[in-house]
mmCIF file of C-alpha atoms in Angstrom:
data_model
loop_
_atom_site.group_PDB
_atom_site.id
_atom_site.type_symbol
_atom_site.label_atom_id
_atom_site.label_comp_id
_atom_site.label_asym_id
_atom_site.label_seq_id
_atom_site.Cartn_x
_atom_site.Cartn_y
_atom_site.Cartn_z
ATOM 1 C CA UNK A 1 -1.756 9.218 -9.124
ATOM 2 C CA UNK A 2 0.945 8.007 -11.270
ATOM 3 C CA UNK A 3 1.749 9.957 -14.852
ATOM 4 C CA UNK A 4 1.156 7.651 -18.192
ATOM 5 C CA UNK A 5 4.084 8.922 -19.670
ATOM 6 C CA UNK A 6 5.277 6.406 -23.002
ATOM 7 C CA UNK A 7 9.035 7.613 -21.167
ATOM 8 C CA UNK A 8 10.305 4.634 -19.202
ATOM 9 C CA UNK A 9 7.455 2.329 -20.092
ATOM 10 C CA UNK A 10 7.819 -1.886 -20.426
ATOM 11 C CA UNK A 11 6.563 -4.151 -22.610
ATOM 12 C CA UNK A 12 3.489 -6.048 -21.028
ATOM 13 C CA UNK A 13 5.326 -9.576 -20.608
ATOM 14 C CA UNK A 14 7.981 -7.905 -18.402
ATOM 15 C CA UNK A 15 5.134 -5.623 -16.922
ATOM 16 C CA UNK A 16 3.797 -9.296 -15.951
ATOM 17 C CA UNK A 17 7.135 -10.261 -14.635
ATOM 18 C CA UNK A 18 7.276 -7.339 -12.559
ATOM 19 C CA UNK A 19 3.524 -7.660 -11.164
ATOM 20 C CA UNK A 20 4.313 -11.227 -10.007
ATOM 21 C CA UNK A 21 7.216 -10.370 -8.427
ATOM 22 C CA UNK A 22 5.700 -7.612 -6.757
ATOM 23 C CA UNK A 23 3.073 -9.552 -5.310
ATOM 24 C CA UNK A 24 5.562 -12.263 -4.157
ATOM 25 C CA UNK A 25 8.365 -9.561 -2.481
ATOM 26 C CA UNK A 26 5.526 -7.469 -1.037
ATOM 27 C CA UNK A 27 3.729 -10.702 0.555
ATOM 28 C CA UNK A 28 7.067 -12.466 1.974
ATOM 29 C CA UNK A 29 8.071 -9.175 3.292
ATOM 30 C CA UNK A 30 4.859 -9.509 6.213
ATOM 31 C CA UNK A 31 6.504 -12.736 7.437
ATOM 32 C CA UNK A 32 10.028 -10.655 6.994
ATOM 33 C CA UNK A 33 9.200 -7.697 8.546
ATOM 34 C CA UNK A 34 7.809 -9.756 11.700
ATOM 35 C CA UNK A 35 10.956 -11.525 11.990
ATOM 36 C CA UNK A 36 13.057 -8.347 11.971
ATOM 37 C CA UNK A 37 10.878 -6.656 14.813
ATOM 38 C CA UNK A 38 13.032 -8.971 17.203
ATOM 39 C CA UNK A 39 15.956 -7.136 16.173
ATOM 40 C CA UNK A 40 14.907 -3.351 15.822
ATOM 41 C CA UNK A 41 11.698 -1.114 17.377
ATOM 42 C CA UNK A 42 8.942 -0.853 14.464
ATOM 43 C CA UNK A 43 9.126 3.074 14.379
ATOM 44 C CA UNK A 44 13.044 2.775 14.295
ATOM 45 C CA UNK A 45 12.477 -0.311 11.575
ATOM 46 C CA UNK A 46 10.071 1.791 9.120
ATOM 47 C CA UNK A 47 12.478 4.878 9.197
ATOM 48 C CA UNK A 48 15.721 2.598 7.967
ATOM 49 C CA UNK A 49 13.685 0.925 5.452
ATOM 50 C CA UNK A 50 12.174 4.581 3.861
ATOM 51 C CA UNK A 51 16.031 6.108 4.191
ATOM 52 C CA UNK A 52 17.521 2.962 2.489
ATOM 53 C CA UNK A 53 14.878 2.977 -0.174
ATOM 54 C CA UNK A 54 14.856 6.736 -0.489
ATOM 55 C CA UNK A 55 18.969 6.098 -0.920
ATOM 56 C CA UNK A 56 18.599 3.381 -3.420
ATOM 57 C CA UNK A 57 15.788 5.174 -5.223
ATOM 58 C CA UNK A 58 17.415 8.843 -5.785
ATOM 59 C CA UNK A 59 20.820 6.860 -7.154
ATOM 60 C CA UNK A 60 18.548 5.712 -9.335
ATOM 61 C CA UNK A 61 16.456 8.989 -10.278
ATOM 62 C CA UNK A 62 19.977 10.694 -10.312
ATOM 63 C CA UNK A 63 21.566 8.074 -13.125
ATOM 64 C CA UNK A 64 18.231 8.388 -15.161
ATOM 65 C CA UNK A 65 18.355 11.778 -15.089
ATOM 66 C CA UNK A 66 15.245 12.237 -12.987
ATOM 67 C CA UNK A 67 16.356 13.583 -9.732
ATOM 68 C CA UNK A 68 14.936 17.170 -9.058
ATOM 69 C CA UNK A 69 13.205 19.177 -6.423
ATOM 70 C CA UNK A 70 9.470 18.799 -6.574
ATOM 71 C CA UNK A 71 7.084 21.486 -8.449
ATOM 72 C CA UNK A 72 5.453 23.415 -6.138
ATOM 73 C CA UNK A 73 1.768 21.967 -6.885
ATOM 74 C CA UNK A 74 3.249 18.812 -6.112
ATOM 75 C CA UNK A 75 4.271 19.544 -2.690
ATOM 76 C CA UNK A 76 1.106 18.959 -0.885
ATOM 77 C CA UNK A 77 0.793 15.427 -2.292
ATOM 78 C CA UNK A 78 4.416 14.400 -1.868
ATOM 79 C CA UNK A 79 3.298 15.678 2.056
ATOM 80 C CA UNK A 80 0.436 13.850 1.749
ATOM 81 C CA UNK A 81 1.983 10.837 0.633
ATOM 82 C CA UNK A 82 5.110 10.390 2.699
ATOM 83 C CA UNK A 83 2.965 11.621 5.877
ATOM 84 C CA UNK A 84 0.198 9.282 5.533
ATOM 85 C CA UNK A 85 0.705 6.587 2.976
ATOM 86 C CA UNK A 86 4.041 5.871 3.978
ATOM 87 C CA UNK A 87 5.112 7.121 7.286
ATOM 88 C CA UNK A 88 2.191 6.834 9.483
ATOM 89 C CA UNK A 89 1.057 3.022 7.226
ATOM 90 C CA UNK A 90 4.393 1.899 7.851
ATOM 91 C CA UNK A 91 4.627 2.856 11.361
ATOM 92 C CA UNK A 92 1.005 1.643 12.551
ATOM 93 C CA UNK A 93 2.212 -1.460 10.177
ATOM 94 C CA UNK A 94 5.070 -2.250 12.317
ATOM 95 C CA UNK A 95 3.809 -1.302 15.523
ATOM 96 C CA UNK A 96 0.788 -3.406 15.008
ATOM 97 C CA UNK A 97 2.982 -6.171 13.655
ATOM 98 C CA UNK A 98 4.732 -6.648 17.279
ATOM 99 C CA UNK A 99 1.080 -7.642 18.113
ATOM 100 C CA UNK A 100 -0.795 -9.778 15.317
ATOM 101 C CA UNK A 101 0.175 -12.602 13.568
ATOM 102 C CA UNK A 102 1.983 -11.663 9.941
ATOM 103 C CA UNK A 103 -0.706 -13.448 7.998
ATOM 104 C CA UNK A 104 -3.479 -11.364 9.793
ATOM 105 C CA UNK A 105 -1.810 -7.915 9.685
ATOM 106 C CA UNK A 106 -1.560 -8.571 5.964
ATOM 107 C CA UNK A 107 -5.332 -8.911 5.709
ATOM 108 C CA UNK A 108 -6.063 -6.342 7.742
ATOM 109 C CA UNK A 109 -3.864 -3.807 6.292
ATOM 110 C CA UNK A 110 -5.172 -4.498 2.772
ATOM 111 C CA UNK A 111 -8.512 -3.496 3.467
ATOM 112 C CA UNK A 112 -7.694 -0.308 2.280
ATOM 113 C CA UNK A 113 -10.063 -0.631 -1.124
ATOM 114 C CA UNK A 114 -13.167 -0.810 1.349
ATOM 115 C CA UNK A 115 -12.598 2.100 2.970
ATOM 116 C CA UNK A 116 -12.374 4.290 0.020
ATOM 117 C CA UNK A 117 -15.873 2.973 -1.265
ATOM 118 C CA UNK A 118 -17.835 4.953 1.869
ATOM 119 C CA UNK A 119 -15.068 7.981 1.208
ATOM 120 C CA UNK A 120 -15.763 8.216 -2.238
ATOM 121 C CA UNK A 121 -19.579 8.626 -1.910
ATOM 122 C CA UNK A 122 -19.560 11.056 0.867
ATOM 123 C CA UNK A 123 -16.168 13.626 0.083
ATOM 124 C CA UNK A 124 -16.025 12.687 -3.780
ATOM 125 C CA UNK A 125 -20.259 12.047 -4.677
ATOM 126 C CA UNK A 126 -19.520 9.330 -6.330
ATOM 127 C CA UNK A 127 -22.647 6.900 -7.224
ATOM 128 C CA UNK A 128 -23.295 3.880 -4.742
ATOM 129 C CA UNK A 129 -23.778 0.670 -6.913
ATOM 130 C CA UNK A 130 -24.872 -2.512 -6.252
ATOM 131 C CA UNK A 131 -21.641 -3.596 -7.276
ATOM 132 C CA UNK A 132 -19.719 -1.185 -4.086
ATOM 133 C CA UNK A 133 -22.641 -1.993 -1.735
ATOM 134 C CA UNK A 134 -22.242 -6.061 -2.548
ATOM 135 C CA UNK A 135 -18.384 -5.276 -1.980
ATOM 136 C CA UNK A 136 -19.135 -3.362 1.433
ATOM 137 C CA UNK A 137 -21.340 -5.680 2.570
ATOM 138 C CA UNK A 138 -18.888 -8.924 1.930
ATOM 139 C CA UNK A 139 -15.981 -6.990 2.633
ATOM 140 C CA UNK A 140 -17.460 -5.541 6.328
ATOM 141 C CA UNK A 141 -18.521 -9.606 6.810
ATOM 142 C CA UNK A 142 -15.159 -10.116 6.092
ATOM 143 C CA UNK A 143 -13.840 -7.739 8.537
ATOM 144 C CA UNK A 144 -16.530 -8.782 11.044
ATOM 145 C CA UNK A 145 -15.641 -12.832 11.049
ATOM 146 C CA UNK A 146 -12.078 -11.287 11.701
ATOM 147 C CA UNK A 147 -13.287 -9.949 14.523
ATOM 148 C CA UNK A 148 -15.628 -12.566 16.137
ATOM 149 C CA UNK A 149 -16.307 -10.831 19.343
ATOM 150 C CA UNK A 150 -16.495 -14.506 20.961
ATOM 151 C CA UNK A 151 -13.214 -15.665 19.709
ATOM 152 C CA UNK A 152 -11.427 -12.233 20.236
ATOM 153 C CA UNK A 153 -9.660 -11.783 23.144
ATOM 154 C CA UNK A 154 -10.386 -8.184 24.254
ATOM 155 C CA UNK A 155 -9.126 -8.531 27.817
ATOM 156 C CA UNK A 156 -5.999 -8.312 25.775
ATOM 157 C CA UNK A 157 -5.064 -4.440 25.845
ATOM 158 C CA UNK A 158 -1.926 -5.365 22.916
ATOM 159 C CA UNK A 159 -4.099 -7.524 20.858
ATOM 160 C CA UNK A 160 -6.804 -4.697 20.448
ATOM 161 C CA UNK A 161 -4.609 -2.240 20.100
ATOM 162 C CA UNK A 162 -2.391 -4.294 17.090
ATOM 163 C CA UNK A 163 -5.475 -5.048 15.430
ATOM 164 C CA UNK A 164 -6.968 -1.503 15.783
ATOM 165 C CA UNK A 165 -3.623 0.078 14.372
ATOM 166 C CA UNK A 166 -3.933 -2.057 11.448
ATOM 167 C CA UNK A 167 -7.496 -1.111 10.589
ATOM 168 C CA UNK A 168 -6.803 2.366 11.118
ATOM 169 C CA UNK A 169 -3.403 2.186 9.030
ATOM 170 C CA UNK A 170 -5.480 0.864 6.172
ATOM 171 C CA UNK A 171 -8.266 4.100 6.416
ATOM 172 C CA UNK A 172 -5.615 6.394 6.762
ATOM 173 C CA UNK A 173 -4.249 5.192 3.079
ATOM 174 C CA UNK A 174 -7.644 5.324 1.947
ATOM 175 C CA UNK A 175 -8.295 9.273 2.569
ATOM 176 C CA UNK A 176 -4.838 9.813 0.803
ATOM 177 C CA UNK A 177 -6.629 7.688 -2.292
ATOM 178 C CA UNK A 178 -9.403 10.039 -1.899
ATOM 179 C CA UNK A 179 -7.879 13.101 -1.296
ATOM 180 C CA UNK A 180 -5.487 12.748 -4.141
ATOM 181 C CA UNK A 181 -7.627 11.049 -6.619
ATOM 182 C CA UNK A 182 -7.924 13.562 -10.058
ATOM 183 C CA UNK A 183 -4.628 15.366 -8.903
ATOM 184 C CA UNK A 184 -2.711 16.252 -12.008
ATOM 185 C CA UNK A 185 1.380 15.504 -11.592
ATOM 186 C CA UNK A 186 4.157 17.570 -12.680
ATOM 187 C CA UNK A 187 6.833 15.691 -11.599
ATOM 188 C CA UNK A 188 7.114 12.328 -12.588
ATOM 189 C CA UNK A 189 6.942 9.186 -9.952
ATOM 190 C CA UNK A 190 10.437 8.594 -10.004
ATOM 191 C CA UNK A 191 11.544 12.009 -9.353
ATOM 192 C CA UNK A 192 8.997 12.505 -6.724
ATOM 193 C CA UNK A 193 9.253 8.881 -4.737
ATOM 194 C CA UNK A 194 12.846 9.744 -3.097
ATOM 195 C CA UNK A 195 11.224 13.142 -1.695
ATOM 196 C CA UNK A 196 8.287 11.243 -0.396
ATOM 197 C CA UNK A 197 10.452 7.948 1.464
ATOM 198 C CA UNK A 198 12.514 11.710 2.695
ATOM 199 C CA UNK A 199 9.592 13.229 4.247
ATOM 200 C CA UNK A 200 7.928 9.995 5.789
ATOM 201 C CA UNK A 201 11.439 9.520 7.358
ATOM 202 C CA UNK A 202 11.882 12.727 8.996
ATOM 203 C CA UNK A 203 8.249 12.429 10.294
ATOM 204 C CA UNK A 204 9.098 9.277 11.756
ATOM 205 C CA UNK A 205 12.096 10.826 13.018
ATOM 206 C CA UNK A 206 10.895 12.076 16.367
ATOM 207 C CA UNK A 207 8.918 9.430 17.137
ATOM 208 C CA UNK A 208 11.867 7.738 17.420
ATOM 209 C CA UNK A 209 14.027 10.087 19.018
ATOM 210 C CA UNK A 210 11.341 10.501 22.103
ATOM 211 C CA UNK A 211 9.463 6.931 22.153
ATOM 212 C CA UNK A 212 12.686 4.157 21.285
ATOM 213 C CA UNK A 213 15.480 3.237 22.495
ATOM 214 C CA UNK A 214 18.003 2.816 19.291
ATOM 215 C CA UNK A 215 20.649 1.253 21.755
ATOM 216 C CA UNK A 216 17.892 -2.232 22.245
ATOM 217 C CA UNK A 217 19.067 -2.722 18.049
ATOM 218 C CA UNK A 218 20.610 -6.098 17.523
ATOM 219 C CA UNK A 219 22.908 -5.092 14.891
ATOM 220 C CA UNK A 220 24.237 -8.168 13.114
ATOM 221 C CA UNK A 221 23.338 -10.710 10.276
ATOM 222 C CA UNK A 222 20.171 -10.949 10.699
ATOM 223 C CA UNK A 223 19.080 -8.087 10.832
ATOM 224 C CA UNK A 224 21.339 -7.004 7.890
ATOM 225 C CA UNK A 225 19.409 -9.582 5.513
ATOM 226 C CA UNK A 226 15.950 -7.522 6.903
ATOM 227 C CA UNK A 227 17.251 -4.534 6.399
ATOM 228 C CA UNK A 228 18.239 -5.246 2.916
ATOM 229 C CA UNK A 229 15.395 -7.003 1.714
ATOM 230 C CA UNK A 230 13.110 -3.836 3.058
ATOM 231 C CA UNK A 231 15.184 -1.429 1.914
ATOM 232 C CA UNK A 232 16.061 -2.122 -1.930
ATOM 233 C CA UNK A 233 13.357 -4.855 -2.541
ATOM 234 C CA UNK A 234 10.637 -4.323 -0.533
ATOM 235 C CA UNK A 235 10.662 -0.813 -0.666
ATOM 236 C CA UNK A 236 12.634 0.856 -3.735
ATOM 237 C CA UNK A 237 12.590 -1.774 -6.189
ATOM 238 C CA UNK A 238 8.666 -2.428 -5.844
ATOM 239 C CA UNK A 239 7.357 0.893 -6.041
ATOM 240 C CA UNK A 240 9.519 1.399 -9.100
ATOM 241 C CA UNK A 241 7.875 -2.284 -10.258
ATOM 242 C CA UNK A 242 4.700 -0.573 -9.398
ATOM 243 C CA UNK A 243 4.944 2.171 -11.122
ATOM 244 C CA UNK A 244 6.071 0.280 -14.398
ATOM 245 C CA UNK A 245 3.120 -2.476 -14.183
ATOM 246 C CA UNK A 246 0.459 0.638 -13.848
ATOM 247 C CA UNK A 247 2.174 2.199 -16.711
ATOM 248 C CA UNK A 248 1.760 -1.153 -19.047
ATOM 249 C CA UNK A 249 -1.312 -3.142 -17.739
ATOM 250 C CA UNK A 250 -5.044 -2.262 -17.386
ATOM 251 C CA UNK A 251 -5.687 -0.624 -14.123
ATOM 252 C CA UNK A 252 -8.471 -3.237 -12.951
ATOM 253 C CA UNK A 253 -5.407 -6.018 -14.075
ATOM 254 C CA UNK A 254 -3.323 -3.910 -11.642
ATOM 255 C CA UNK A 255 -5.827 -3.605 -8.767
ATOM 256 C CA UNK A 256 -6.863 -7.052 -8.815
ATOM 257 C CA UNK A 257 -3.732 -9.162 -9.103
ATOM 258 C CA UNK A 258 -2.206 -6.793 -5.791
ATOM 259 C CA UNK A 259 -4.778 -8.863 -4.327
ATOM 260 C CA UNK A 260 -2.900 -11.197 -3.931
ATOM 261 C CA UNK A 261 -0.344 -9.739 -2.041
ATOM 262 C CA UNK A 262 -2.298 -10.413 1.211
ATOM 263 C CA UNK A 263 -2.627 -13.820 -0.071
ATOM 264 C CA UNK A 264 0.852 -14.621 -0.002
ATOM 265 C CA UNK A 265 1.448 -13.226 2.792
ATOM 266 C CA UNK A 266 -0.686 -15.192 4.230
ATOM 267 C CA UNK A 267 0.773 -18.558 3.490
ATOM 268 C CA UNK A 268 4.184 -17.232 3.688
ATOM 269 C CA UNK A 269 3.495 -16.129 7.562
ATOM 270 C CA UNK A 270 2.105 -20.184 7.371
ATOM 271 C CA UNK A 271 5.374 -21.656 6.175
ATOM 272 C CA UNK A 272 7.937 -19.800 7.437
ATOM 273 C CA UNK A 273 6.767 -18.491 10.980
ATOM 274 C CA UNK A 274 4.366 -21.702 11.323
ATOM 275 C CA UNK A 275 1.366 -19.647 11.930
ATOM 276 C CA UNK A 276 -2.037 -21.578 12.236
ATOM 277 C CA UNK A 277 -4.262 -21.510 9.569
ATOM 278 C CA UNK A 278 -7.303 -20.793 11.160
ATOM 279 C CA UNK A 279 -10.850 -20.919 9.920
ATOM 280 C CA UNK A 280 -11.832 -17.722 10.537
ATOM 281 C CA UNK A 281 -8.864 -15.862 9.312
ATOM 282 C CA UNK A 282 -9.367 -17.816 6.099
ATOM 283 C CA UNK A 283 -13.303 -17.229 5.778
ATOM 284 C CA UNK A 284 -12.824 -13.465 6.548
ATOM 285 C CA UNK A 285 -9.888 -13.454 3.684
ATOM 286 C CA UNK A 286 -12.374 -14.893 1.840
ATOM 287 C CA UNK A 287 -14.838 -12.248 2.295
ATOM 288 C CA UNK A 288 -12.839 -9.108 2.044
ATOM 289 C CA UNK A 289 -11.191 -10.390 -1.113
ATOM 290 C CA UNK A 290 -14.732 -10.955 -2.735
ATOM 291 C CA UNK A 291 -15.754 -7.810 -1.408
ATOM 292 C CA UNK A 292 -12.920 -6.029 -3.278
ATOM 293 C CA UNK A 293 -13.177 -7.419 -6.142
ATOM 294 C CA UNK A 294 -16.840 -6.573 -6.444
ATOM 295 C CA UNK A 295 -15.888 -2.756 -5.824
ATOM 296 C CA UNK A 296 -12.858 -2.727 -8.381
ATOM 297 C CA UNK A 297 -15.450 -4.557 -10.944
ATOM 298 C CA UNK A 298 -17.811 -1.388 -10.321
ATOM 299 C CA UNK A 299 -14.834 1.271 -10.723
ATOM 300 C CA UNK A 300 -14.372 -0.698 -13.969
ATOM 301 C CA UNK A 301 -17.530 -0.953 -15.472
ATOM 302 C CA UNK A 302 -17.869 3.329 -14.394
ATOM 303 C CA UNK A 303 -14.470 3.547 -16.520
ATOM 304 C CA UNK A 304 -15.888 2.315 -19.312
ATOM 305 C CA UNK A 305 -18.997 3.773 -19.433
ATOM 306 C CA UNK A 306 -17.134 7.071 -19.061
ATOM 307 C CA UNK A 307 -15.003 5.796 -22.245
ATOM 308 C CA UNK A 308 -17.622 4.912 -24.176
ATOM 309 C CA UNK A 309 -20.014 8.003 -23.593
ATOM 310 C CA UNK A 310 -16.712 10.273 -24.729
ATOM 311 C CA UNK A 311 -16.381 7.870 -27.526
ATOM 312 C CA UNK A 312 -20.199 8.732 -28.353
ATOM 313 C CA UNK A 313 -19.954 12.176 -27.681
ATOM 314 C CA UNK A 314 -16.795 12.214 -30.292
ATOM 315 C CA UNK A 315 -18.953 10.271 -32.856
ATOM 316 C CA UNK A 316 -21.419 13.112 -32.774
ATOM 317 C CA UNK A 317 -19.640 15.737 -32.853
ATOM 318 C CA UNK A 318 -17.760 14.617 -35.741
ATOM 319 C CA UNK A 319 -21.184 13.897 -37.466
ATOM 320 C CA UNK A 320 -22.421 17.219 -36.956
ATOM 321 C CA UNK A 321 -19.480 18.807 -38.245
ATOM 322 C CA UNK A 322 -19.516 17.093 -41.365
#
């Protein structure tokens, strides 16, 4: 999904920088955003923070030299993108936020790698390995101690719904995976990202306009710091982080050390919103972070058998020709 272009690219101790502050920014910003949901509707919330960081981003597309209107065969993924990945995550994000504790959303919402296992076998073929079925099976257990039907409360018609939204947030980002995965890019990620945040804000847009009230924001201080933390940080400075860390470390380095984003989130919802740390929430953490790391180990180990069956095939061919 993102070009491997040499143009632009870090050395790997700043691309380690960058991954680590990532993963902090991303998994303070759970606690953050739940904080700023007292000041702002969520659907009102996640269309500031993709026009601030679709601002911030273009400025700095434009001063690289970068900023241009997509290709055409780019168009359907910068739809797909700012439609699913970004508007309709970030809106069932928010909206689910109002509902769950931070620290659980931020599980929840990063079971994304799970759901693109079962995708990947039945729209892609892809081979079912032990590996993906051991991370399915921990990863679902995961899911399922979340869940404990005798701990959940689902006489609660908010609490099923937040939780639900989350879940569904995280297979909706999974399809995109899917649907996108092998598509060749024209334009590069920079150039493309501003047009993306552009389109998941005008598809937020309405949603707005017919289902909020913007006259209940509490404009002030507060949420000026939330605002600009989402915008800038959370949004345009680490998918531009992103982008450079993908570019400079090992994709299963990548995969596994985002991780930890739900991690931090965790223990940041702990500290600075005083959220329990509950056994079950922990176990099921647990789980669905074993669970995808056994199904990134498998995409890994089906990388480089790929590489190494080229590398064989190159050997040969060479032979013969000689």
């Amino acid at each position: 999904m993102i070009n491997q272009g040499a143009k632009g690219a870090v050395g790997q101790r700043t691309a380690w920088v960058l991954l680590a502050a990532v993963v902090f920014f991303w998994g303070v910003n759970w606690p953050v955003m739940k904080y700023g949901l007292h000041y702002v509707p969520p659907l009102t919330f996640a269309a500031l923070r993709m026009i601030m960081g679709a601002i911030v981003l273009a400025a700095v597309a434009a001063w690289r030299h970068e900023l241009r209107f997509p290709h055409r065969e780019d168009w359907p993924l910068v739809l797909g993108v700012g439609l699913l990945q970004m508007a309709a995550f970030m809106g069932l994000v928010n909206v689910g936020l109002q509902y769950v504790p931070a620290g659980r959303s931020a599980i929840l919402a990063y079971t994304t790698p799970l759901w693109v296992v079962p995708l990947a076998v039945l729209w892609l073929g892809e081979a079912l390995t032990t590996l993906r079925i051991v991370g399915l099976v921990l990863g679902m257990a995961g899911v399922a101690v979340l869940f404990n039907p005798f701990a959940f409360d689902w006489h609660d018609p908010k609490t099923v719904l937040g939780n639900g939204m989350l879940l569904f947030a995280a297979l909706l980002w999974a399809i995109l995976i899917v649907k996108v995965r092998g598509h060749r890019w024209k334009g590069s990620p920079l150039s493309l990202m501003p047009w993306q945040l552009i389109v998941a804000a005008c598809a937020i847009a309405p949603f707005v306009f017919f289902f909020e009230d913007v006259r209940t924001i509490q404009w002030g201080e507060p949420l000026g710091w939330v605002l600009l933390y989402n915008g800038p940080i959370a949004t345009a400075f680490c998918f531009w982080a992103m982008i450079s860390v993908t570019r400079a470390l090992p994709a299963i380095t990548t995969s596994l050390s985002t991780l930890c984003v739900p991690l931090v989130g965790y223990v940041a919802a702990s500290l600075a919103l005083g959220e329990a740390v509950t056994l079950s929430n922990s176990l099921g953490f647990a789980l669905i972070l074993g669970g995808l790391i056994f199904a990134t180990v498998s995409d890994w180990r089906k990388n480089q058998e790929a590489k190494s069956a080229l590398s064989d095939a190159t050997v040969t061919t060479a032979t013969n020709n000689d």
